[in-house]
Amino acid sequence: MSAKKLNLKDKYRLLTRDLDWEYSYADRKKAFPYEEFEGIKITDWSKWEDPFRLTMDAYWKYQAEKEKKLYAIFDAFAQNNGHLNVTDARYVNAIKIFLTGVSPLEYQAYQGYAHVGRQFGGAGARVACQMQSIDELRHVQTQIHAMSHYNKYFDGFQDWTHMHDRVWYLSVPKSFFDDARSAGPFEFLIAISFSFEYVLTNLLFVPFMSGAAHNGDMATCTFGFSAQSDEARHMTLGLEIIKFLLEQHEDNVPIVQKWIDKWFWRGTRLLSIVAMMMDYMLPNKVMSWKEAWEVYFEEAGGALFKDLARYGIRMPKFVETTEKEKEHISHQAWWIFYNYGHAAGFHTWIPSDEELDWLSEKYPDTFDKYYRPRWELARKMEAEGKRFYSQALPQLCTTCQIPMGFTEMDDPTQIAYRSSDYEGEKYHFCSDGCKHIFDEEPEKYVQSWLPVHQIYQGNCGGASVEEVLRDYYKLNLGADNLDIKGSPDEQRWKEWKGVA
């Protein structure tokens, strides 16, 4: 008589939960030393539910099928000179930002989940973190392979790991993950699995991948959609962790709410890079940042927080500010990079007349009033040979590390400045949200490694901006930075296309 075939639920239990062990002679608290220090109370780990119930054998089979299809498309893209099918040379700068600013975060996530998975006493949570850790490693590898083709033909891709660790504007995404990974294991899951993966991930992946499709970049588009099935699992983990913690003990509610407030704000500040990419860097645009925010946060996120209200969770603190910022944040972020285009590892440009009209249509209440005159002045100055670059180094926000270029939302003509005093030193912030985060944990954020401060202290290669860019950032001056107009990237593109 043949043995009865196990169903998926029983197989999952035998290969995960039943592999856990009892602590007969060892102290369980010493085995999981980080589980209690954040104040989170877990009464029953068996209540953890993993909706996907994947075992490792099923996981490898599932992922192998996706890899086979994905790399076939990569090969076809390369063999058919797919880089010639993108809309124009400007588009490639969005991919440079993705490779230097986003792909390294996937690797940080891989390391982070591998670490925190070891810290949980529940076998279900450990297995879920193990799966996600491997997913994140797969993502960074496929992204590198997808974009490596562009490195053969365009500048700015050659040393992306070095750039991520050192270039000033890349300290924004780097500090985000450094902050999460230096937190406790439960805060890491709220930061990444819930606040970023569940609440905000669609604002990152959908615009980038849809933007790739609209601009002829099938390699980037394909790795994005290949990763989306993994992201669906990650989003489910994010929802599971939040509900699990809230159902375990009522004392967890205020701790979780505090983390949601913090990481929602940190995440929205990080996504300002995506906002400017959507509105300014894509030749063929998908939707405006304002539209994306309304669809993916205000509608989808609003429904989520209504569902969580029964646990005592409210909308994140400062959400009212983000509702106002959706009108301004992309324009202000691109203006910062335009001013510092000589110090960036990608090219900048002034929007065309058609693009200015598109922005006026998408932002009827703000663009013509505050931002079109600014771009028209910049174009006039450039035509007169007076292209403006900010020569002084900008003041940075201590928390998010973005230059202080964002304005008061009730008066967009005034730069927003906030400050706090701690142990005789003054610290500066771009917003009430960043100041609030600092004030909650000043001991942590006084350690911020702020690029401008380090440059002035002589820790970044030399006394001049040129020395910092050349010797510390390893940029190819004139090829990796400055405007797209007249750049080697644009010249090569015109030669390939036979454009005068």
Coordinates of C-alpha atoms in Angstrom, one line a residue:
M1 CA 0.0 0.0 0.0
S2 CA 1.5 3.4 -1.0
A3 CA 1.9 6.1 1.5
K4 CA -0.7 8.8 1.5
K5 CA 0.5 11.9 -0.3
L6 CA 0.8 14.9 2.0
N7 CA -1.2 18.0 1.2
L8 CA 0.6 21.3 0.9
K9 CA -0.3 22.5 4.5
D10 CA 0.9 19.3 6.1
K11 CA 4.1 19.2 4.0
Y12 CA 4.8 22.9 4.9
R13 CA 4.3 22.1 8.6
L14 CA 6.7 19.1 8.5
L15 CA 9.4 20.9 6.6
T16 CA 9.2 24.2 8.7
R17 CA 7.4 24.2 12.0
D18 CA 8.2 20.6 13.0
L19 CA 12.0 21.2 12.3
D20 CA 12.1 23.6 15.3
W21 CA 13.6 22.5 18.5
E22 CA 12.8 22.5 22.2
Y23 CA 15.2 24.3 24.6
S24 CA 15.7 21.6 27.2
Y25 CA 19.1 22.6 28.5
A26 CA 19.8 26.0 27.0
D27 CA 18.2 29.3 28.0
R28 CA 15.8 30.3 25.2
K29 CA 16.3 34.0 25.9
K30 CA 20.0 33.7 25.3
A31 CA 19.2 31.9 22.0
F32 CA 17.1 34.9 20.8
P33 CA 18.6 37.9 22.7
Y34 CA 17.1 40.6 20.5
E35 CA 13.5 39.3 20.7
E36 CA 12.5 41.3 23.8
F37 CA 14.6 44.4 24.0
E38 CA 12.3 46.6 21.8
G39 CA 9.4 46.0 24.2
I40 CA 7.4 43.8 21.8
K41 CA 5.5 41.1 23.6
I42 CA 4.9 37.7 21.8
T43 CA 2.6 35.3 23.6
D44 CA 2.2 32.6 21.0
W45 CA 4.5 32.2 17.9
S46 CA 2.3 29.4 16.6
K47 CA -0.3 32.0 15.6
W48 CA 2.1 33.2 12.8
E49 CA 0.5 32.4 9.5
D50 CA 2.5 32.3 6.2
P51 CA -0.2 32.5 3.5
F52 CA 2.2 31.2 0.8
R53 CA 3.4 28.1 2.7
L54 CA 6.3 27.6 0.4
T55 CA 8.8 24.9 1.1
M56 CA 12.4 25.1 -0.2
D57 CA 12.0 22.5 -2.9
A58 CA 8.9 24.3 -4.2
Y59 CA 10.7 27.6 -4.0
W60 CA 13.7 26.6 -6.1
K61 CA 11.5 25.0 -8.7
Y62 CA 9.3 28.1 -8.9
Q63 CA 12.2 30.5 -9.1
A64 CA 14.1 28.4 -11.7
E65 CA 11.2 28.6 -14.1
K66 CA 11.2 32.4 -13.8
E67 CA 15.0 32.6 -14.2
K68 CA 14.9 30.6 -17.4
K69 CA 12.4 32.9 -19.1
L70 CA 14.0 36.1 -17.7
Y71 CA 17.5 35.4 -19.0
A72 CA 16.2 34.4 -22.4
I73 CA 14.8 37.9 -22.7
F74 CA 18.1 39.4 -21.5
D75 CA 20.0 37.5 -24.1
A76 CA 17.5 38.6 -26.9
F77 CA 17.7 42.2 -25.7
A78 CA 21.6 42.2 -25.9
Q79 CA 21.8 40.3 -29.2
N80 CA 19.3 42.7 -30.9
N81 CA 21.1 45.9 -29.6
G82 CA 18.1 46.7 -27.4
H83 CA 19.7 49.9 -26.2
L84 CA 18.9 51.4 -29.6
N85 CA 15.2 51.0 -29.0
V86 CA 15.0 53.2 -25.9
T87 CA 13.4 56.6 -26.6
D88 CA 16.5 58.7 -26.3
A89 CA 19.7 59.1 -24.3
R90 CA 18.0 61.0 -21.5
Y91 CA 16.1 57.9 -20.4
V92 CA 19.3 56.0 -19.5
N93 CA 19.9 58.4 -16.6
A94 CA 16.9 57.0 -14.8
I95 CA 18.5 53.6 -15.1
K96 CA 21.7 55.0 -13.6
I97 CA 19.8 56.2 -10.6
F98 CA 18.2 52.8 -10.2
L99 CA 21.5 50.9 -10.4
T100 CA 23.3 53.2 -8.0
G101 CA 20.4 54.0 -5.6
V102 CA 18.0 51.1 -5.6
S103 CA 19.9 47.9 -6.5
P104 CA 22.3 48.2 -3.6
L105 CA 19.2 48.5 -1.3
E106 CA 18.1 45.0 -2.5
Y107 CA 21.5 43.7 -1.3
Q108 CA 21.0 45.5 2.0
A109 CA 17.6 43.9 2.3
Y110 CA 19.1 40.4 1.6
Q111 CA 21.6 41.0 4.5
G112 CA 19.0 42.5 6.7
Y113 CA 16.5 39.6 6.4
A114 CA 19.2 37.0 6.8
H115 CA 20.1 38.7 10.1
V116 CA 16.7 39.3 11.6
G117 CA 15.4 35.9 10.6
R118 CA 17.9 34.5 13.0
Q119 CA 16.5 36.6 15.8
F120 CA 12.9 35.3 15.9
G121 CA 11.8 32.5 18.2
G122 CA 9.0 31.4 15.8
A123 CA 9.9 29.0 13.1
G124 CA 7.3 30.5 10.7
A125 CA 8.9 34.0 10.9
R126 CA 12.4 32.5 10.4
V127 CA 11.4 30.6 7.3
A128 CA 9.6 33.7 5.9
C129 CA 12.7 35.9 6.4
Q130 CA 14.9 33.2 4.8
M131 CA 12.7 33.1 1.7
Q132 CA 12.6 36.9 1.4
S133 CA 16.4 37.1 2.0
I134 CA 17.0 34.8 -1.0
D135 CA 14.5 36.8 -3.1
E136 CA 16.3 40.1 -2.4
L137 CA 19.6 38.5 -3.4
R138 CA 18.0 37.3 -6.6
H139 CA 16.7 40.8 -7.3
V140 CA 20.0 42.5 -7.1
Q141 CA 21.6 39.9 -9.3
T142 CA 19.0 40.1 -12.0
Q143 CA 19.0 43.9 -11.9
I144 CA 22.8 44.0 -12.4
H145 CA 22.5 41.6 -15.3
A146 CA 19.7 43.5 -16.9
M147 CA 21.5 46.9 -16.8
S148 CA 25.0 45.6 -17.5
H149 CA 24.2 45.8 -21.2
Y150 CA 24.0 49.6 -20.9
N151 CA 27.5 49.7 -19.4
K152 CA 28.9 48.8 -22.8
Y153 CA 27.5 51.9 -24.5
F154 CA 26.8 54.6 -21.9
D155 CA 28.8 56.4 -19.1
G156 CA 28.0 56.3 -15.5
F157 CA 27.4 52.6 -14.9
Q158 CA 31.0 51.5 -14.3
D159 CA 31.4 51.7 -10.6
W160 CA 28.0 51.7 -9.0
T161 CA 28.9 50.0 -5.7
H162 CA 31.6 52.5 -5.1
M163 CA 29.3 55.3 -5.9
H164 CA 26.6 54.0 -3.6
D165 CA 28.9 54.1 -0.7
R166 CA 30.4 57.6 -1.4
V167 CA 28.4 59.9 -3.7
W168 CA 26.5 62.6 -1.8
Y169 CA 23.0 62.1 -3.0
L170 CA 23.2 58.3 -2.6
S171 CA 23.6 58.8 1.1
V172 CA 19.8 59.3 1.1
P173 CA 18.9 55.7 0.1
K174 CA 22.0 54.3 1.9
S175 CA 21.1 56.0 5.2
F176 CA 17.5 54.7 4.9
F177 CA 18.7 51.1 5.0
D178 CA 21.5 51.7 7.4
D179 CA 18.9 53.1 9.8
A180 CA 16.6 50.1 9.4
R181 CA 19.4 47.5 9.7
S182 CA 20.7 49.2 12.9
A183 CA 17.3 48.9 14.5
G184 CA 15.9 45.9 16.3
P185 CA 14.4 42.9 14.4
F186 CA 10.7 43.8 14.8
E187 CA 11.3 47.5 13.8
F188 CA 13.2 46.2 10.7
L189 CA 10.2 44.2 9.6
I190 CA 7.9 47.2 10.2
A191 CA 10.3 49.5 8.3
I192 CA 10.9 47.2 5.3
S193 CA 8.2 44.6 5.2
F194 CA 5.3 46.8 6.1
S195 CA 6.0 50.5 5.6
F196 CA 8.1 50.1 2.5
E197 CA 7.2 46.8 0.9
Y198 CA 3.4 46.9 1.6
V199 CA 2.6 50.6 1.9
L200 CA 5.0 52.2 -0.6
T201 CA 6.5 49.6 -2.9
N202 CA 4.0 50.1 -5.7
L203 CA 5.2 53.8 -5.9
L204 CA 8.7 52.5 -6.5
F205 CA 8.3 49.4 -8.8
V206 CA 5.2 50.3 -10.9
P207 CA 6.5 53.7 -12.1
F208 CA 10.0 52.4 -12.8
M209 CA 8.8 49.3 -14.7
S210 CA 6.0 51.0 -16.5
G211 CA 8.4 53.8 -17.4
A212 CA 10.8 51.2 -18.8
A213 CA 8.0 49.7 -20.9
H214 CA 6.9 53.1 -22.2
N215 CA 10.5 54.0 -23.2
G216 CA 11.5 50.8 -25.0
D217 CA 13.6 49.3 -22.2
M218 CA 12.4 45.7 -22.3
A219 CA 15.2 44.3 -20.1
T220 CA 14.4 46.6 -17.2
C221 CA 10.7 46.1 -17.7
T222 CA 11.1 42.3 -17.6
F223 CA 13.2 42.0 -14.5
G224 CA 10.7 44.3 -12.8
F225 CA 7.7 42.1 -13.6
S226 CA 9.7 39.0 -12.8
A227 CA 10.3 40.4 -9.4
Q228 CA 6.7 41.4 -8.9
S229 CA 5.5 37.9 -8.0
D230 CA 8.2 38.0 -5.2
E231 CA 7.0 41.4 -4.2
A232 CA 3.5 40.1 -3.8
R233 CA 4.8 37.6 -1.3
H234 CA 6.8 40.3 0.5
M235 CA 3.7 42.5 0.7
T236 CA 1.8 39.6 2.2
L237 CA 4.6 39.1 4.8
G238 CA 4.3 42.8 5.6
L239 CA 0.6 42.6 6.3
E240 CA 1.1 39.4 8.3
I241 CA 3.8 40.9 10.5
I242 CA 1.7 44.0 11.3
K243 CA -1.4 42.0 12.2
F244 CA 0.5 39.3 14.1
L245 CA 2.2 41.9 16.3
L246 CA -1.1 43.8 16.9
E247 CA -3.0 40.6 17.8
Q248 CA -0.3 39.3 20.1
H249 CA -0.5 41.9 22.9
E250 CA -2.2 45.3 23.3
D251 CA 1.1 46.8 24.6
N252 CA 2.5 46.4 21.1
V253 CA 0.1 48.9 19.5
P254 CA 1.8 52.2 20.6
I255 CA 5.2 50.8 19.7
V256 CA 4.0 49.7 16.2
Q257 CA 2.3 53.0 15.7
K258 CA 5.5 54.9 16.5
W259 CA 7.4 52.8 14.0
I260 CA 4.8 53.3 11.3
D261 CA 5.0 57.1 11.8
K262 CA 8.8 57.0 11.5
W263 CA 9.1 54.7 8.5
F264 CA 6.3 56.2 6.5
W265 CA 8.0 59.5 6.6
R266 CA 11.5 58.1 5.9
G267 CA 10.0 56.2 3.0
T268 CA 8.2 59.2 1.4
R269 CA 11.4 61.2 1.7
L270 CA 13.3 58.5 -0.1
L271 CA 10.7 58.3 -2.9
S272 CA 11.3 61.9 -3.8
I273 CA 13.9 60.5 -6.2
V274 CA 11.2 58.4 -7.8
A275 CA 9.0 61.5 -8.0
M276 CA 11.5 63.5 -10.0
M277 CA 12.2 60.5 -12.2
M278 CA 8.5 60.1 -13.1
D279 CA 7.9 63.8 -13.9
Y280 CA 11.2 64.9 -15.4
M281 CA 13.5 62.0 -16.5
L282 CA 11.2 59.8 -18.6
P283 CA 10.9 61.0 -22.2
N284 CA 7.6 59.1 -22.6
K285 CA 5.8 59.6 -19.3
V286 CA 3.5 57.1 -17.6
M287 CA 1.7 59.3 -15.1
S288 CA 2.6 62.1 -12.9
W289 CA 3.9 61.6 -9.3
K290 CA 0.8 63.3 -8.1
E291 CA -1.4 60.8 -9.8
A292 CA 0.7 57.9 -8.6
W293 CA 0.5 59.1 -5.0
E294 CA -3.2 59.4 -5.2
V295 CA -3.7 55.9 -6.7
Y296 CA -1.1 53.9 -4.7
F297 CA -1.1 55.6 -1.4
E298 CA -4.2 57.8 -0.9
E299 CA -6.6 55.1 -2.3
A300 CA -4.8 51.8 -1.6
G301 CA -3.1 53.0 1.6
G302 CA -6.2 54.7 2.9
A303 CA -8.1 51.5 2.6
L304 CA -5.4 49.6 4.4
F305 CA -5.4 52.0 7.4
K306 CA -9.1 51.8 7.6
D307 CA -8.7 48.0 8.0
L308 CA -6.1 48.5 10.7
A309 CA -8.2 51.0 12.6
R310 CA -9.9 48.1 14.5
Y311 CA -6.5 47.3 16.1
G312 CA -6.1 50.9 17.2
I313 CA -3.8 52.0 14.4
R314 CA -4.3 55.4 12.8
M315 CA -2.9 56.9 9.6
P316 CA 0.8 57.8 9.9
K317 CA 1.8 61.1 11.5
F318 CA 2.4 63.9 8.9
V319 CA 0.3 62.3 6.2
E320 CA -1.4 65.6 5.8
T321 CA 1.9 67.1 4.8
T322 CA 2.4 64.5 2.1
E323 CA -1.0 65.3 0.6
K324 CA 0.3 68.9 0.0
E325 CA 3.8 67.8 -1.0
K326 CA 2.5 65.7 -4.0
E327 CA 2.1 69.0 -5.8
H328 CA 5.6 70.2 -5.2
I329 CA 8.1 67.5 -4.3
S330 CA 9.2 66.3 -7.8
H331 CA 9.8 69.8 -9.1
Q332 CA 11.8 70.8 -6.1
A333 CA 13.9 67.6 -6.2
W334 CA 14.7 68.0 -9.9
W335 CA 15.6 71.6 -9.3
I336 CA 18.1 70.6 -6.6
F337 CA 19.8 68.2 -9.1
Y338 CA 19.7 70.7 -11.9
N339 CA 21.6 73.2 -9.6
Y340 CA 24.1 70.5 -8.7
G341 CA 24.3 68.7 -12.0
H342 CA 28.1 69.2 -12.1
A343 CA 28.4 67.1 -8.9
A344 CA 26.0 64.3 -9.9
G345 CA 26.8 60.9 -11.5
F346 CA 24.1 61.4 -14.2
H347 CA 23.0 64.1 -16.6
T348 CA 20.4 66.8 -16.0
W349 CA 18.4 69.0 -18.4
I350 CA 15.7 71.7 -18.7
P351 CA 12.3 70.3 -19.7
S352 CA 11.2 71.0 -23.3
D353 CA 8.2 73.1 -24.2
E354 CA 6.0 70.0 -24.6
E355 CA 7.2 68.7 -21.2
L356 CA 6.5 72.0 -19.5
D357 CA 3.0 71.9 -21.0
W358 CA 2.5 68.4 -19.7
L359 CA 3.5 69.4 -16.2
S360 CA 1.2 72.4 -16.4
E361 CA -1.7 70.0 -17.3
K362 CA -0.8 67.6 -14.5
Y363 CA -0.2 70.2 -11.8
P364 CA -2.7 73.0 -12.8
D365 CA -2.8 74.6 -9.3
T366 CA 1.0 74.9 -8.7
F367 CA 3.3 74.4 -11.7
D368 CA 2.6 77.6 -13.7
K369 CA 2.5 79.7 -10.6
Y370 CA 5.8 78.4 -8.9
Y371 CA 7.9 76.3 -11.3
R372 CA 7.4 77.2 -15.0
P373 CA 8.8 80.7 -14.4
R374 CA 11.9 79.1 -12.8
W375 CA 12.5 76.8 -15.8
E376 CA 12.0 79.6 -18.3
L377 CA 14.6 81.7 -16.4
A378 CA 17.0 78.8 -16.4
R379 CA 16.5 78.4 -20.2
K380 CA 17.1 82.1 -20.8
M381 CA 20.3 82.0 -18.7
E382 CA 21.6 79.0 -20.5
A383 CA 20.9 80.6 -23.9
E384 CA 23.0 83.6 -22.7
G385 CA 25.9 81.3 -21.7
K386 CA 25.1 81.7 -18.0
R387 CA 24.0 78.2 -17.2
F388 CA 23.6 78.3 -13.4
Y389 CA 25.4 75.8 -11.0
S390 CA 25.3 76.2 -7.3
Q391 CA 29.0 76.4 -6.3
A392 CA 28.5 76.2 -2.5
L393 CA 27.8 72.9 -0.9
P394 CA 24.3 72.6 0.4
Q395 CA 23.2 72.2 4.0
L396 CA 21.8 68.6 4.5
C397 CA 18.9 67.4 6.6
T398 CA 20.4 65.4 9.5
T399 CA 17.7 62.7 9.3
C400 CA 17.0 62.0 5.6
Q401 CA 20.3 63.6 4.3
I402 CA 18.5 65.4 1.4
P403 CA 19.8 69.0 0.7
M404 CA 17.6 71.6 2.3
G405 CA 15.7 72.6 -0.8
F406 CA 12.1 71.6 0.1
T407 CA 9.7 74.4 1.0
E408 CA 7.0 75.2 3.4
M409 CA 3.9 73.6 1.9
D410 CA 1.7 76.5 2.8
D411 CA 4.2 79.0 1.3
P412 CA 6.3 77.3 -1.5
T413 CA 8.5 80.5 -1.8
Q414 CA 10.1 79.8 1.6
I415 CA 12.7 77.0 2.2
A416 CA 11.6 74.9 5.2
Y417 CA 14.1 74.9 8.1
R418 CA 13.7 73.1 11.4
S419 CA 16.4 72.6 14.1
S420 CA 16.9 70.8 17.4
D421 CA 19.6 71.3 20.1
Y422 CA 21.1 68.2 21.6
E423 CA 24.1 68.2 24.0
G424 CA 25.2 71.6 23.0
E425 CA 25.1 71.0 19.3
K426 CA 22.5 72.3 16.8
Y427 CA 21.0 69.9 14.1
H428 CA 19.1 70.9 11.0
F429 CA 16.1 69.3 9.3
C430 CA 14.1 69.7 6.1
S431 CA 10.7 69.1 7.7
D432 CA 8.7 68.5 10.8
G433 CA 8.7 64.8 10.1
C434 CA 12.5 64.6 10.0
K435 CA 12.8 66.7 13.1
H436 CA 10.3 64.5 15.0
I437 CA 12.3 61.4 14.1
F438 CA 15.5 62.9 15.4
D439 CA 13.9 64.1 18.6
E440 CA 12.6 60.6 19.3
E441 CA 16.1 59.0 18.9
P442 CA 18.8 61.8 19.0
E443 CA 21.5 59.4 20.2
K444 CA 21.2 57.5 16.9
Y445 CA 21.0 60.4 14.4
V446 CA 23.8 62.5 15.9
Q447 CA 26.0 59.8 14.3
S448 CA 24.7 60.6 10.8
W449 CA 27.5 60.5 8.2
L450 CA 26.6 63.7 6.3
P451 CA 28.6 64.0 3.0
V452 CA 28.9 67.8 3.1
H453 CA 30.2 67.8 6.6
Q454 CA 32.7 65.1 5.7
I455 CA 33.9 67.1 2.6
Y456 CA 34.5 70.2 4.7
Q457 CA 36.4 68.1 7.2
G458 CA 38.7 66.9 4.4
N459 CA 37.7 63.3 4.6
C460 CA 36.6 62.9 0.9
G461 CA 39.6 63.2 -1.4
G462 CA 40.6 66.8 -1.5
A463 CA 39.9 70.5 -0.9
S464 CA 38.0 71.3 -4.1
V465 CA 34.8 69.9 -5.5
E466 CA 36.7 68.6 -8.6
E467 CA 39.1 66.6 -6.4
V468 CA 36.1 65.1 -4.5
L469 CA 34.4 64.1 -7.7
R470 CA 37.5 62.7 -9.4
D471 CA 39.4 61.2 -6.5
Y472 CA 36.8 60.2 -4.0
Y473 CA 33.7 59.5 -6.1
K474 CA 35.7 58.2 -9.1
L475 CA 33.5 60.1 -11.6
N476 CA 34.6 60.6 -15.1
L477 CA 34.3 64.4 -15.2
G478 CA 32.5 65.7 -18.3
A479 CA 31.2 62.2 -19.2
D480 CA 29.3 61.2 -16.0
N481 CA 28.1 64.6 -14.9
L482 CA 26.9 68.0 -16.3
D483 CA 24.1 68.5 -18.8
I484 CA 22.9 65.9 -21.3
K485 CA 23.3 68.4 -24.0
G486 CA 26.7 67.9 -25.6
S487 CA 27.5 64.9 -23.4
P488 CA 29.3 61.8 -24.8
D489 CA 26.1 59.8 -24.2
E490 CA 24.1 62.2 -26.3
Q491 CA 26.7 62.3 -29.1
R492 CA 27.0 58.5 -29.3
W493 CA 23.2 58.3 -29.3
K494 CA 22.9 60.7 -32.3
E495 CA 25.6 58.8 -34.2
W496 CA 23.7 55.5 -33.7
K497 CA 20.5 57.1 -34.8
G498 CA 22.0 59.1 -37.6
V499 CA 20.7 62.3 -36.1
A500 CA 22.6 65.6 -36.8

